[in-house]
PDB file of C-alpha atoms in Angstrom:
ATOM      1  CA  MET A   1     -26.107 -22.344 -14.292  1.00 73.00           C
ATOM      2  CA  THR A   2     -24.893 -19.378 -16.323  1.00 69.00           C
ATOM      3  CA  ARG A   3     -21.315 -18.172 -16.640  1.00 64.00           C
ATOM      4  CA  ALA A   4     -19.517 -18.349 -13.273  1.00 63.00           C
ATOM      5  CA  ALA A   5     -22.939 -19.217 -11.814  1.00 66.00           C
ATOM      6  CA  LYS A   6     -24.083 -15.624 -11.941  1.00 66.00           C
ATOM      7  CA  ALA A   7     -27.553 -17.115 -12.060  1.00 71.00           C
ATOM      8  CA  VAL A   8     -29.080 -20.528 -11.473  1.00 76.00           C
ATOM      9  CA  VAL A   9     -32.315 -22.083 -12.702  1.00 76.00           C
ATOM     10  CA  ALA A  10     -33.847 -24.496 -10.209  1.00 76.00           C
ATOM     11  CA  PRO A  11     -36.915 -26.686 -10.889  1.00 77.00           C
ATOM     12  CA  GLY A  12     -39.984 -24.983  -9.523  1.00 77.00           C
ATOM     13  CA  ARG A  13     -38.042 -21.858  -8.545  1.00 70.00           C
ATOM     14  CA  GLY A  14     -37.213 -20.273 -11.871  1.00 71.00           C
ATOM     15  CA  LEU A  15     -34.155 -18.106 -12.354  1.00 70.00           C
ATOM     16  CA  ILE A  16     -32.195 -17.303  -9.195  1.00 68.00           C
ATOM     17  CA  GLU A  17     -30.121 -14.191  -9.845  1.00 63.00           C
ATOM     18  CA  GLU A  18     -26.973 -12.817  -8.225  1.00 57.00           C
ATOM     19  CA  PHE A  19     -26.037 -16.234  -6.929  1.00 56.00           C
ATOM     20  CA  ASN A  20     -22.303 -15.670  -6.990  1.00 53.00           C
ATOM     21  CA  VAL A  21     -20.605 -13.618  -4.274  1.00 47.00           C
ATOM     22  CA  GLY A  22     -17.304 -13.159  -6.093  1.00 47.00           C
ATOM     23  CA  SER A  23     -15.789 -12.760  -9.570  1.00 47.00           C
ATOM     24  CA  ARG A  24     -16.583  -9.053  -9.728  1.00 49.00           C
ATOM     25  CA  GLU A  25     -13.561  -8.351 -11.885  1.00 52.00           C
ATOM     26  CA  ALA A  26     -14.056 -11.314 -14.188  1.00 51.00           C
ATOM     27  CA  TRP A  27     -17.737 -10.954 -15.044  1.00 53.00           C
ATOM     28  CA  PRO A  28     -19.740  -7.827 -15.953  1.00 56.00           C
ATOM     29  CA  ARG A  29     -22.326  -6.630 -13.459  1.00 57.00           C
ATOM     30  CA  GLU A  30     -24.891  -6.539 -16.258  1.00 60.00           C
ATOM     31  CA  LEU A  31     -24.350 -10.194 -17.110  1.00 59.00           C
ATOM     32  CA  LEU A  32     -28.012 -11.129 -17.000  1.00 62.00           C
ATOM     33  CA  SER A  33     -29.100  -8.156 -19.096  1.00 65.00           C
ATOM     34  CA  HIS A  34     -26.391  -9.108 -21.600  1.00 66.00           C
ATOM     35  CA  ASP A  35     -27.306 -12.777 -21.733  1.00 68.00           C
ATOM     36  CA  PHE A  36     -31.038 -12.772 -21.087  1.00 73.00           C
ATOM     37  CA  ARG A  37     -34.019 -10.921 -22.483  1.00 75.00           C
ATOM     38  CA  HIS A  38     -37.373 -10.433 -20.792  1.00 74.00           C
ATOM     39  CA  GLY A  39     -40.273 -12.208 -22.428  1.00 75.00           C
ATOM     40  CA  LEU A  40     -43.878 -13.041 -21.625  1.00 73.00           C
ATOM     41  CA  ALA A  41     -44.801 -13.315 -17.936  1.00 73.00           C
ATOM     42  CA  ASP A  42     -41.395 -11.923 -17.021  1.00 71.00           C
ATOM     43  CA  TRP A  43     -39.589 -15.033 -18.258  1.00 73.00           C
ATOM     44  CA  LYS A  44     -35.987 -14.486 -19.254  1.00 71.00           C
ATOM     45  CA  SER A  45     -34.390 -16.265 -22.163  1.00 74.00           C
ATOM     46  CA  ALA A  46     -31.046 -16.460 -23.952  1.00 71.00           C
ATOM     47  CA  GLY A  47     -31.175 -16.989 -27.670  1.00 71.00           C
ATOM     48  CA  ARG A  48     -27.555 -17.827 -28.477  1.00 74.00           C
ATOM     49  CA  ALA A  49     -26.102 -19.181 -25.277  1.00 74.00           C
ATOM     50  CA  ARG A  50     -23.685 -22.074 -25.656  1.00 84.00           C
ATOM     51  CA  VAL A  51     -24.887 -24.785 -23.291  1.00 87.00           C
ATOM     52  CA  GLU A  52     -22.676 -27.468 -21.767  1.00 91.00           C
ATOM     53  CA  TYR A  53     -24.544 -30.633 -20.811  1.00 95.00           C
ATOM     54  CA  VAL A  54     -23.196 -32.521 -17.790  1.00 95.00           C
ATOM     55  CA  PRO A  55     -24.627 -36.025 -17.265  1.00 97.00           C
ATOM     56  CA  GLY A  56     -24.816 -37.827 -13.950  1.00 97.00           C
ATOM     57  CA  VAL A  57     -24.329 -36.289 -10.518  1.00 97.00           C
ATOM     58  CA  SER A  58     -22.446 -32.999 -10.211  1.00 94.00           C
ATOM     59  CA  VAL A  59     -21.165 -31.062  -7.205  1.00 91.00           C
ATOM     60  CA  PRO A  60     -21.070 -27.409  -8.339  1.00 87.00           C
ATOM     61  CA  PHE A  61     -18.191 -25.487  -6.832  1.00 83.00           C
ATOM     62  CA  CYS A  62     -18.721 -22.333  -8.822  1.00 64.00           C
ATOM     63  CA  HIS A  63     -21.955 -21.114  -7.293  1.00 52.00           C
ATOM     64  CA  TYR A  64     -19.838 -19.616  -4.517  1.00 53.00           C
ATOM     65  CA  GLY A  65     -17.416 -16.765  -4.995  1.00 53.00           C
ATOM     66  CA  LEU A  66     -14.248 -17.603  -6.840  1.00 58.00           C
ATOM     67  CA  ALA A  67     -12.506 -14.335  -5.936  1.00 66.00           C
ATOM     68  CA  ALA A  68     -13.094 -14.156  -2.170  1.00 78.00           C
ATOM     69  CA  PHE A  69     -10.700 -16.396  -0.226  1.00 86.00           C
ATOM     70  CA  GLY A  70     -13.057 -16.805   2.722  1.00 86.00           C
ATOM     71  CA  HIS A  71     -15.923 -17.996   0.555  1.00 83.00           C
ATOM     72  CA  PHE A  72     -13.600 -20.191  -1.510  1.00 87.00           C
ATOM     73  CA  VAL A  73     -12.471 -22.008   1.642  1.00 90.00           C
ATOM     74  CA  LEU A  74     -15.498 -21.908   3.938  1.00 88.00           C
ATOM     75  CA  ASP A  75     -18.164 -22.410   1.275  1.00 85.00           C
ATOM     76  CA  GLY A  76     -16.450 -23.955  -1.748  1.00 86.00           C
ATOM     77  CA  LEU A  77     -14.127 -26.397   0.014  1.00 90.00           C
ATOM     78  CA  LEU A  78     -16.988 -27.260   2.336  1.00 89.00           C
ATOM     79  CA  GLN A  79     -18.835 -28.690  -0.687  1.00 88.00           C
ATOM     80  CA  ILE A  80     -15.850 -30.925  -1.405  1.00 92.00           C
ATOM     81  CA  TYR A  81     -15.684 -32.048   2.233  1.00 93.00           C
ATOM     82  CA  LEU A  82     -19.394 -32.859   2.410  1.00 90.00           C
ATOM     83  CA  ASN A  83     -19.271 -34.789  -0.880  1.00 93.00           C
ATOM     84  CA  HIS A  84     -15.744 -36.204  -0.611  1.00 94.00           C
ATOM     85  CA  ARG A  85     -16.803 -39.850  -0.554  1.00 95.00           C
ATOM     86  CA  ALA A  86     -18.996 -39.452  -3.638  1.00 96.00           C
ATOM     87  CA  LEU A  87     -16.255 -37.531  -5.472  1.00 96.00           C
ATOM     88  CA  THR A  88     -13.513 -40.044  -4.722  1.00 96.00           C
ATOM     89  CA  SER A  89     -15.702 -43.071  -5.495  1.00 96.00           C
ATOM     90  CA  GLY A  90     -16.753 -41.743  -8.898  1.00 95.00           C
ATOM     91  CA  GLU A  91     -20.386 -41.383  -7.863  1.00 97.00           C
ATOM     92  CA  ALA A  92     -20.193 -37.603  -8.471  1.00 97.00           C
ATOM     93  CA  ILE A  93     -17.964 -35.104 -10.226  1.00 96.00           C
ATOM     94  CA  LEU A  94     -16.884 -31.603  -9.143  1.00 94.00           C
ATOM     95  CA  VAL A  95     -17.760 -28.957 -11.751  1.00 91.00           C
ATOM     96  CA  HIS A  96     -16.497 -25.375 -11.987  1.00 88.00           C
ATOM     97  CA  TRP A  97     -15.554 -22.745 -14.516  1.00 84.00           C
ATOM     98  CA  PRO A  98     -11.804 -21.991 -14.910  1.00 84.00           C
ATOM     99  CA  PHE A  99     -10.269 -20.717 -11.691  1.00 83.00           C
ATOM    100  CA  GLU A 100      -9.046 -17.135 -11.744  1.00 78.00           C
ATOM    101  CA  GLU A 101      -5.829 -17.560  -9.756  1.00 82.00           C
ATOM    102  CA  ALA A 102      -3.191 -20.280  -9.501  1.00 86.00           C
ATOM    103  CA  TRP A 103      -3.565 -20.766  -5.728  1.00 88.00           C
ATOM    104  CA  MET A 104      -7.116 -22.008  -6.243  1.00 89.00           C
ATOM    105  CA  SER A 105      -6.028 -24.971  -8.355  1.00 88.00           C
ATOM    106  CA  ASP A 106      -3.061 -25.592  -6.043  1.00 90.00           C
ATOM    107  CA  LEU A 107      -5.384 -25.763  -3.052  1.00 91.00           C
ATOM    108  CA  ILE A 108      -7.863 -28.107  -4.740  1.00 91.00           C
ATOM    109  CA  ALA A 109      -4.953 -30.359  -5.706  1.00 91.00           C
ATOM    110  CA  GLN A 110      -4.179 -31.035  -2.018  1.00 92.00           C
ATOM    111  CA  LEU A 111      -7.618 -32.439  -1.210  1.00 92.00           C
ATOM    112  CA  ASP A 112      -7.115 -36.069  -2.289  1.00 88.00           C
ATOM    113  CA  LEU A 113      -9.417 -35.901  -5.303  1.00 93.00           C
ATOM    114  CA  PRO A 114      -8.757 -38.157  -8.299  1.00 93.00           C
ATOM    115  CA  ARG A 115      -7.978 -36.243 -11.481  1.00 88.00           C
ATOM    116  CA  THR A 116     -11.133 -37.698 -13.003  1.00 92.00           C
ATOM    117  CA  ALA A 117     -13.254 -36.196 -10.205  1.00 95.00           C
ATOM    118  CA  ARG A 118     -13.258 -32.688 -11.710  1.00 94.00           C
ATOM    119  CA  ARG A 119     -14.723 -31.137 -14.837  1.00 94.00           C
ATOM    120  CA  VAL A 120     -13.864 -27.589 -15.937  1.00 91.00           C
ATOM    121  CA  LEU A 121     -16.841 -25.939 -17.653  1.00 88.00           C
ATOM    122  CA  ARG A 122     -16.101 -24.026 -20.865  1.00 88.00           C
ATOM    123  CA  LYS A 123     -19.415 -22.759 -22.208  1.00 85.00           C
ATOM    124  CA  ASP A 124     -21.744 -19.907 -21.244  1.00 78.00           C
ATOM    125  CA  ALA A 125     -24.241 -22.080 -19.414  1.00 83.00           C
ATOM    126  CA  ALA A 126     -24.254 -25.539 -17.865  1.00 87.00           C
ATOM    127  CA  LEU A 127     -27.211 -27.885 -17.683  1.00 90.00           C
ATOM    128  CA  LEU A 128     -26.613 -30.410 -14.900  1.00 91.00           C
ATOM    129  CA  GLU A 129     -28.610 -33.633 -14.911  1.00 93.00           C
ATOM    130  CA  THR A 130     -28.415 -33.871 -11.121  1.00 92.00           C
ATOM    131  CA  ALA A 131     -26.809 -31.298  -8.811  1.00 88.00           C
ATOM    132  CA  ARG A 132     -25.763 -31.919  -5.233  1.00 86.00           C
ATOM    133  CA  LEU A 133     -26.011 -28.572  -3.499  1.00 76.00           C
ATOM    134  CA  SER A 134     -25.465 -27.876   0.169  1.00 69.00           C
ATOM    135  CA  SER A 135     -26.494 -24.492   1.560  1.00 59.00           C
ATOM    136  CA  ALA A 136     -27.014 -23.502  -2.034  1.00 52.00           C
ATOM    137  CA  LEU A 137     -28.637 -20.121  -1.499  1.00 50.00           C
ATOM    138  CA  ALA A 138     -26.290 -18.762   1.151  1.00 52.00           C
ATOM    139  CA  GLY A 139     -22.684 -19.073   2.256  1.00 61.00           C
ATOM    140  CA  HIS A 140     -23.591 -21.196   5.259  1.00 68.00           C
ATOM    141  CA  GLY A 141     -19.984 -22.156   5.868  1.00 74.00           C
ATOM    142  CA  VAL A 142     -19.188 -18.490   6.379  1.00 79.00           C
ATOM    143  CA  TYR A 143     -22.339 -17.126   7.907  1.00 78.00           C
ATOM    144  CA  PHE A 144     -23.844 -20.034   9.827  1.00 81.00           C
ATOM    145  CA  PRO A 145     -21.018 -22.284  11.057  1.00 86.00           C
ATOM    146  CA  ALA A 146     -22.189 -25.215  13.135  1.00 86.00           C
ATOM    147  CA  ALA A 147     -20.833 -28.497  14.492  1.00 89.00           C
ATOM    148  CA  TYR A 148     -19.734 -29.578  11.004  1.00 89.00           C
ATOM    149  CA  SER A 149     -17.146 -26.783  11.100  1.00 92.00           C
ATOM    150  CA  LEU A 150     -15.080 -28.720  13.650  1.00 94.00           C
ATOM    151  CA  LYS A 151     -14.898 -31.835  11.479  1.00 94.00           C
ATOM    152  CA  PHE A 152     -14.347 -29.738   8.353  1.00 95.00           C
ATOM    153  CA  PHE A 153     -11.309 -28.029   9.840  1.00 95.00           C
ATOM    154  CA  ASP A 154      -9.945 -31.338  11.143  1.00 94.00           C
ATOM    155  CA  TRP A 155     -10.213 -32.623   7.556  1.00 95.00           C
ATOM    156  CA  LEU A 156      -8.619 -29.484   6.111  1.00 95.00           C
ATOM    157  CA  ARG A 157      -5.845 -29.428   8.741  1.00 94.00           C
ATOM    158  CA  GLU A 158      -4.913 -33.030   7.962  1.00 94.00           C
ATOM    159  CA  ARG A 159      -4.430 -32.131   4.289  1.00 94.00           C
ATOM    160  CA  LEU A 160      -2.687 -28.773   4.689  1.00 94.00           C
ATOM    161  CA  VAL A 161      -0.788 -29.150   7.943  1.00 92.00           C
ATOM    162  CA  GLY A 162      -0.906 -32.699   9.267  1.00 86.00           C
ATOM    163  CA  THR A 163      -2.248 -33.896  12.602  1.00 75.00           C
ATOM    164  CA  ARG A 164      -3.044 -31.259  15.192  1.00 68.00           C
ATOM    165  CA  THR A 165      -0.286 -30.491  17.686  1.00 68.00           C
ATOM    166  CA  VAL A 166       0.182 -27.712  20.233  1.00 63.00           C
ATOM    167  CA  PRO A 167       3.081 -25.449  19.159  1.00 63.00           C
ATOM    168  CA  THR A 168       6.140 -25.534  21.413  1.00 62.00           C
ATOM    169  CA  SER A 169       7.124 -21.924  20.652  1.00 66.00           C
ATOM    170  CA  PHE A 170       4.167 -19.586  20.387  1.00 72.00           C
ATOM    171  CA  LYS A 171       4.127 -16.924  17.711  1.00 90.00           C
ATOM    172  CA  ARG A 172       2.076 -13.857  16.900  1.00 94.00           C
ATOM    173  CA  LEU A 173       0.973 -13.295  13.316  1.00 96.00           C
ATOM    174  CA  TYR A 174      -0.487 -10.285  11.525  1.00 97.00           C
ATOM    175  CA  ILE A 175      -2.187 -11.048   8.213  1.00 96.00           C
ATOM    176  CA  ARG A 176      -1.417  -8.252   5.781  1.00 94.00           C
ATOM    177  CA  ARG A 177      -4.261  -6.746   3.758  1.00 89.00           C
ATOM    178  CA  ARG A 178      -3.567  -6.312   0.047  1.00 81.00           C
ATOM    179  CA  ALA A 179      -3.005  -2.681  -0.926  1.00 77.00           C
ATOM    180  CA  GLY A 180      -5.590  -1.205  -3.260  1.00 73.00           C
ATOM    181  CA  GLY A 181      -8.343  -3.623  -2.290  1.00 73.00           C
ATOM    182  CA  ARG A 182     -11.963  -2.822  -1.521  1.00 76.00           C
ATOM    183  CA  ARG A 183     -11.376  -2.854   2.249  1.00 82.00           C
ATOM    184  CA  PRO A 184      -8.010  -1.107   2.712  1.00 89.00           C
ATOM    185  CA  VAL A 185      -6.028  -0.818   5.913  1.00 93.00           C
ATOM    186  CA  HIS A 186      -4.607   2.703   5.910  1.00 93.00           C
ATOM    187  CA  ASP A 187      -1.104   3.353   7.239  1.00 93.00           C
ATOM    188  CA  GLN A 188      -0.412  -0.376   7.114  1.00 93.00           C
ATOM    189  CA  ASP A 189       3.390   0.137   7.130  1.00 95.00           C
ATOM    190  CA  GLN A 190       3.063   2.037  10.410  1.00 96.00           C
ATOM    191  CA  LEU A 191       0.823  -0.690  11.835  1.00 97.00           C
ATOM    192  CA  GLU A 192       3.272  -3.431  10.858  1.00 97.00           C
ATOM    193  CA  GLY A 193       6.191  -1.571  12.444  1.00 97.00           C
ATOM    194  CA  PHE A 194       4.131  -1.180  15.609  1.00 97.00           C
ATOM    195  CA  LEU A 195       3.282  -4.892  15.635  1.00 97.00           C
ATOM    196  CA  ARG A 196       6.841  -6.053  14.942  1.00 97.00           C
ATOM    197  CA  GLY A 197       7.880  -4.152  18.051  1.00 96.00           C
ATOM    198  CA  ARG A 198       5.421  -6.320  19.974  1.00 95.00           C
ATOM    199  CA  GLY A 199       6.651  -9.660  18.695  1.00 94.00           C
ATOM    200  CA  PHE A 200       4.520 -10.107  15.581  1.00 96.00           C
ATOM    201  CA  GLU A 201       5.549 -11.756  12.337  1.00 95.00           C
ATOM    202  CA  ILE A 202       3.898 -10.571   9.118  1.00 96.00           C
ATOM    203  CA  LEU A 203       2.039 -13.041   6.933  1.00 96.00           C
ATOM    204  CA  ASP A 204       1.461 -11.870   3.362  1.00 94.00           C
ATOM    205  CA  PRO A 205      -1.229 -14.174   1.913  1.00 91.00           C
ATOM    206  CA  HIS A 206      -0.441 -13.032  -1.625  1.00 88.00           C
ATOM    207  CA  ALA A 207       3.228 -14.011  -1.374  1.00 91.00           C
ATOM    208  CA  GLU A 208       2.901 -17.463   0.235  1.00 91.00           C
ATOM    209  CA  SER A 209       1.139 -20.661  -0.774  1.00 91.00           C
ATOM    210  CA  VAL A 210      -2.067 -21.508   1.045  1.00 92.00           C
ATOM    211  CA  SER A 211      -0.475 -24.589   2.589  1.00 91.00           C
ATOM    212  CA  ARG A 212       2.414 -22.476   3.914  1.00 92.00           C
ATOM    213  CA  GLN A 213      -0.090 -19.978   5.341  1.00 94.00           C
ATOM    214  CA  ALA A 214      -1.960 -22.838   7.012  1.00 94.00           C
ATOM    215  CA  GLN A 215       1.267 -24.178   8.537  1.00 92.00           C
ATOM    216  CA  ARG A 216       2.237 -20.771   9.920  1.00 93.00           C
ATOM    217  CA  ILE A 217      -1.221 -20.175  11.377  1.00 94.00           C
ATOM    218  CA  ALA A 218      -1.321 -23.663  12.920  1.00 92.00           C
ATOM    219  CA  GLY A 219       1.993 -22.903  14.621  1.00 91.00           C
ATOM    220  CA  ALA A 220       0.880 -19.562  16.035  1.00 93.00           C
ATOM    221  CA  ASP A 221      -0.608 -18.573  19.360  1.00 92.00           C
ATOM    222  CA  LEU A 222      -2.258 -15.287  18.375  1.00 95.00           C
ATOM    223  CA  LEU A 223      -3.636 -14.014  15.081  1.00 96.00           C
ATOM    224  CA  LEU A 224      -4.422 -10.384  14.260  1.00 97.00           C
ATOM    225  CA  SER A 225      -6.171  -9.391  11.055  1.00 95.00           C
ATOM    226  CA  SER A 226      -8.460  -6.844   9.536  1.00 93.00           C
ATOM    227  CA  TRP A 227     -12.018  -8.156   9.132  1.00 89.00           C
ATOM    228  CA  GLY A 228     -12.783 -10.498   6.264  1.00 84.00           C
ATOM    229  CA  SER A 229     -11.155 -13.381   4.431  1.00 83.00           C
ATOM    230  CA  GLY A 230      -7.856 -13.065   6.266  1.00 88.00           C
ATOM    231  CA  LEU A 231      -9.419 -14.951   9.167  1.00 92.00           C
ATOM    232  CA  ALA A 232     -10.720 -17.858   7.098  1.00 93.00           C
ATOM    233  CA  LEU A 233      -8.000 -20.239   8.353  1.00 95.00           C
ATOM    234  CA  ALA A 234      -8.063 -18.989  11.956  1.00 96.00           C
ATOM    235  CA  PRO A 235      -9.593 -22.251  13.313  1.00 95.00           C
ATOM    236  CA  LEU A 236      -6.239 -23.900  12.507  1.00 95.00           C
ATOM    237  CA  LEU A 237      -4.581 -21.839  15.283  1.00 93.00           C
ATOM    238  CA  GLY A 238      -2.623 -23.684  17.949  1.00 88.00           C
ATOM    239  CA  GLY A 239      -1.697 -22.678  21.474  1.00 86.00           C
ATOM    240  CA  ALA A 240      -4.112 -20.363  23.257  1.00 88.00           C
ATOM    241  CA  ARG A 241      -5.952 -19.801  19.945  1.00 92.00           C
ATOM    242  CA  ARG A 242      -6.376 -16.050  20.421  1.00 95.00           C
ATOM    243  CA  VAL A 243      -7.699 -13.819  17.629  1.00 96.00           C
ATOM    244  CA  LEU A 244      -7.867 -10.030  17.444  1.00 96.00           C
ATOM    245  CA  GLU A 245      -9.912  -8.572  14.586  1.00 95.00           C
ATOM    246  CA  LEU A 246      -9.779  -4.948  13.420  1.00 95.00           C
ATOM    247  CA  THR A 247     -13.438  -4.318  12.667  1.00 93.00           C
ATOM    248  CA  PRO A 248     -15.116  -1.231  11.125  1.00 92.00           C
ATOM    249  CA  GLU A 249     -18.122   0.050  13.035  1.00 90.00           C
ATOM    250  CA  THR A 250     -20.179  -0.164   9.834  1.00 85.00           C
ATOM    251  CA  VAL A 251     -20.046  -3.970   9.903  1.00 79.00           C
ATOM    252  CA  THR A 252     -23.291  -5.406  11.230  1.00 70.00           C
ATOM    253  CA  ASP A 253     -22.601  -9.044  10.328  1.00 72.00           C
ATOM    254  CA  VAL A 254     -20.957 -11.041  13.101  1.00 79.00           C
ATOM    255  CA  TRP A 255     -19.949 -14.059  11.046  1.00 82.00           C
ATOM    256  CA  PHE A 256     -16.520 -14.415  12.599  1.00 87.00           C
ATOM    257  CA  SER A 257     -17.731 -14.197  16.195  1.00 89.00           C
ATOM    258  CA  ARG A 258     -19.923 -17.215  15.387  1.00 90.00           C
ATOM    259  CA  GLN A 259     -17.005 -19.004  13.725  1.00 91.00           C
ATOM    260  CA  ALA A 260     -14.859 -18.281  16.778  1.00 93.00           C
ATOM    261  CA  ALA A 261     -17.512 -19.573  19.174  1.00 94.00           C
ATOM    262  CA  VAL A 262     -17.974 -22.817  17.246  1.00 94.00           C
ATOM    263  CA  ASN A 263     -14.244 -23.458  16.895  1.00 95.00           C
ATOM    264  CA  GLY A 264     -13.286 -22.503  20.450  1.00 95.00           C
ATOM    265  CA  LEU A 265     -11.239 -19.392  19.636  1.00 95.00           C
ATOM    266  CA  ARG A 266     -10.639 -16.596  22.164  1.00 95.00           C
ATOM    267  CA  TYR A 267     -11.913 -13.697  20.078  1.00 95.00           C
ATOM    268  CA  THR A 268     -11.531  -9.950  20.630  1.00 94.00           C
ATOM    269  CA  PRO A 269     -12.918  -7.457  18.078  1.00 93.00           C
ATOM    270  CA  ILE A 270     -11.365  -3.978  18.089  1.00 94.00           C
ATOM    271  CA  ILE A 271     -13.976  -1.587  16.680  1.00 93.00           C
ATOM    272  CA  HIS A 272     -12.797   1.259  14.419  1.00 94.00           C
ATOM    273  CA  PRO A 273     -14.722   4.295  13.152  1.00 92.00           C
ATOM    274  CA  SER A 274     -15.415   3.812   9.442  1.00 89.00           C
ATOM    275  CA  THR A 275     -17.907   4.873   6.799  1.00 84.00           C
ATOM    276  CA  ASP A 276     -16.729   2.669   3.934  1.00 85.00           C
ATOM    277  CA  GLY A 277     -15.414  -0.505   5.549  1.00 85.00           C
ATOM    278  CA  SER A 278     -11.800   0.651   5.517  1.00 90.00           C
ATOM    279  CA  ILE A 279      -9.639   0.594   8.651  1.00 93.00           C
ATOM    280  CA  ARG A 280      -7.345   3.296  10.017  1.00 94.00           C
ATOM    281  CA  PRO A 281      -5.656   1.379  12.851  1.00 95.00           C
ATOM    282  CA  ASN A 282      -6.166   2.704  16.358  1.00 96.00           C
ATOM    283  CA  LEU A 283      -2.736   1.830  17.754  1.00 97.00           C
ATOM    284  CA  PRO A 284      -3.519   2.724  21.400  1.00 96.00           C
ATOM    285  CA  ALA A 285      -6.622   0.509  21.330  1.00 96.00           C
ATOM    286  CA  ILE A 286      -4.646  -2.359  19.781  1.00 97.00           C
ATOM    287  CA  ASP A 287      -1.888  -1.924  22.349  1.00 96.00           C
ATOM    288  CA  GLN A 288      -4.453  -1.977  25.161  1.00 95.00           C
ATOM    289  CA  ALA A 289      -6.043  -5.156  23.796  1.00 95.00           C
ATOM    290  CA  LEU A 290      -2.628  -6.858  23.542  1.00 94.00           C
ATOM    291  CA  GLY A 291      -1.856  -5.785  27.102  1.00 92.00           C
ATOM    292  CA  ARG A 292      -4.999  -7.510  28.369  1.00 90.00           C
ATOM    293  CA  LEU A 293      -3.882 -10.745  26.681  1.00 83.00           C
ATOM    294  CA  ALA A 294      -0.406 -10.677  28.234  1.00 71.00           C
TER     295      ALA A 294
END
């Protein structure tokens, strides 16, 4: 694996490029052309790469995106769940490059892993003696949720929230989208004022710990969010487990509708005209959708 798992070499498969879905800000797009040179028969090689050798059995966390919350939870944490017994028994070790944000380490720390069960990689490339990879070439936790998703979220709920209970006082939550991101919600202040008038609380995922976010979502009845990572913890919802998603018409992937179906969520997408993935909230359409849920 090369830096941040931008590429992976697998026996019999050669170099697998563009393996990582995140870390756009941390690693240059031209990483492979910087690190590797074409040789005979289109082989690529790196002459001065610093290689870190990892003996034994490793569970690579870093081949999934480190910057995207949804992939971090639904793909990365899924690897820990699937290999939890091996990691806690010492049979395997979790390996990753340094995390980019503090919440990532805080979240990993709540998953009952011994301190000795992790190794932070420091060099340009890692050579793993044996790698345990699940869904290695795609974010299956995000894009192809199946029956394991139910047990995964039970496991995650127990660590972040506690045992599952039905909330006694139902709440509505809107998950705020970070300003200046790649998928902006325009006029978000206006949207939030509109939603507060209809009983919503605002959840800012960049101002609260992940465990606090999980607790608030687990105690809610209805969740509204723009499409993407904001819905990663939606299966923790209590009550009627209703989700409204503001979706741009340019989105052809229906990953969350599958996640909702598997996890028994009552899901309503509200389609918005868009050419770049951004959302300009259609307040009448949102109001109509909320009216149907009343």
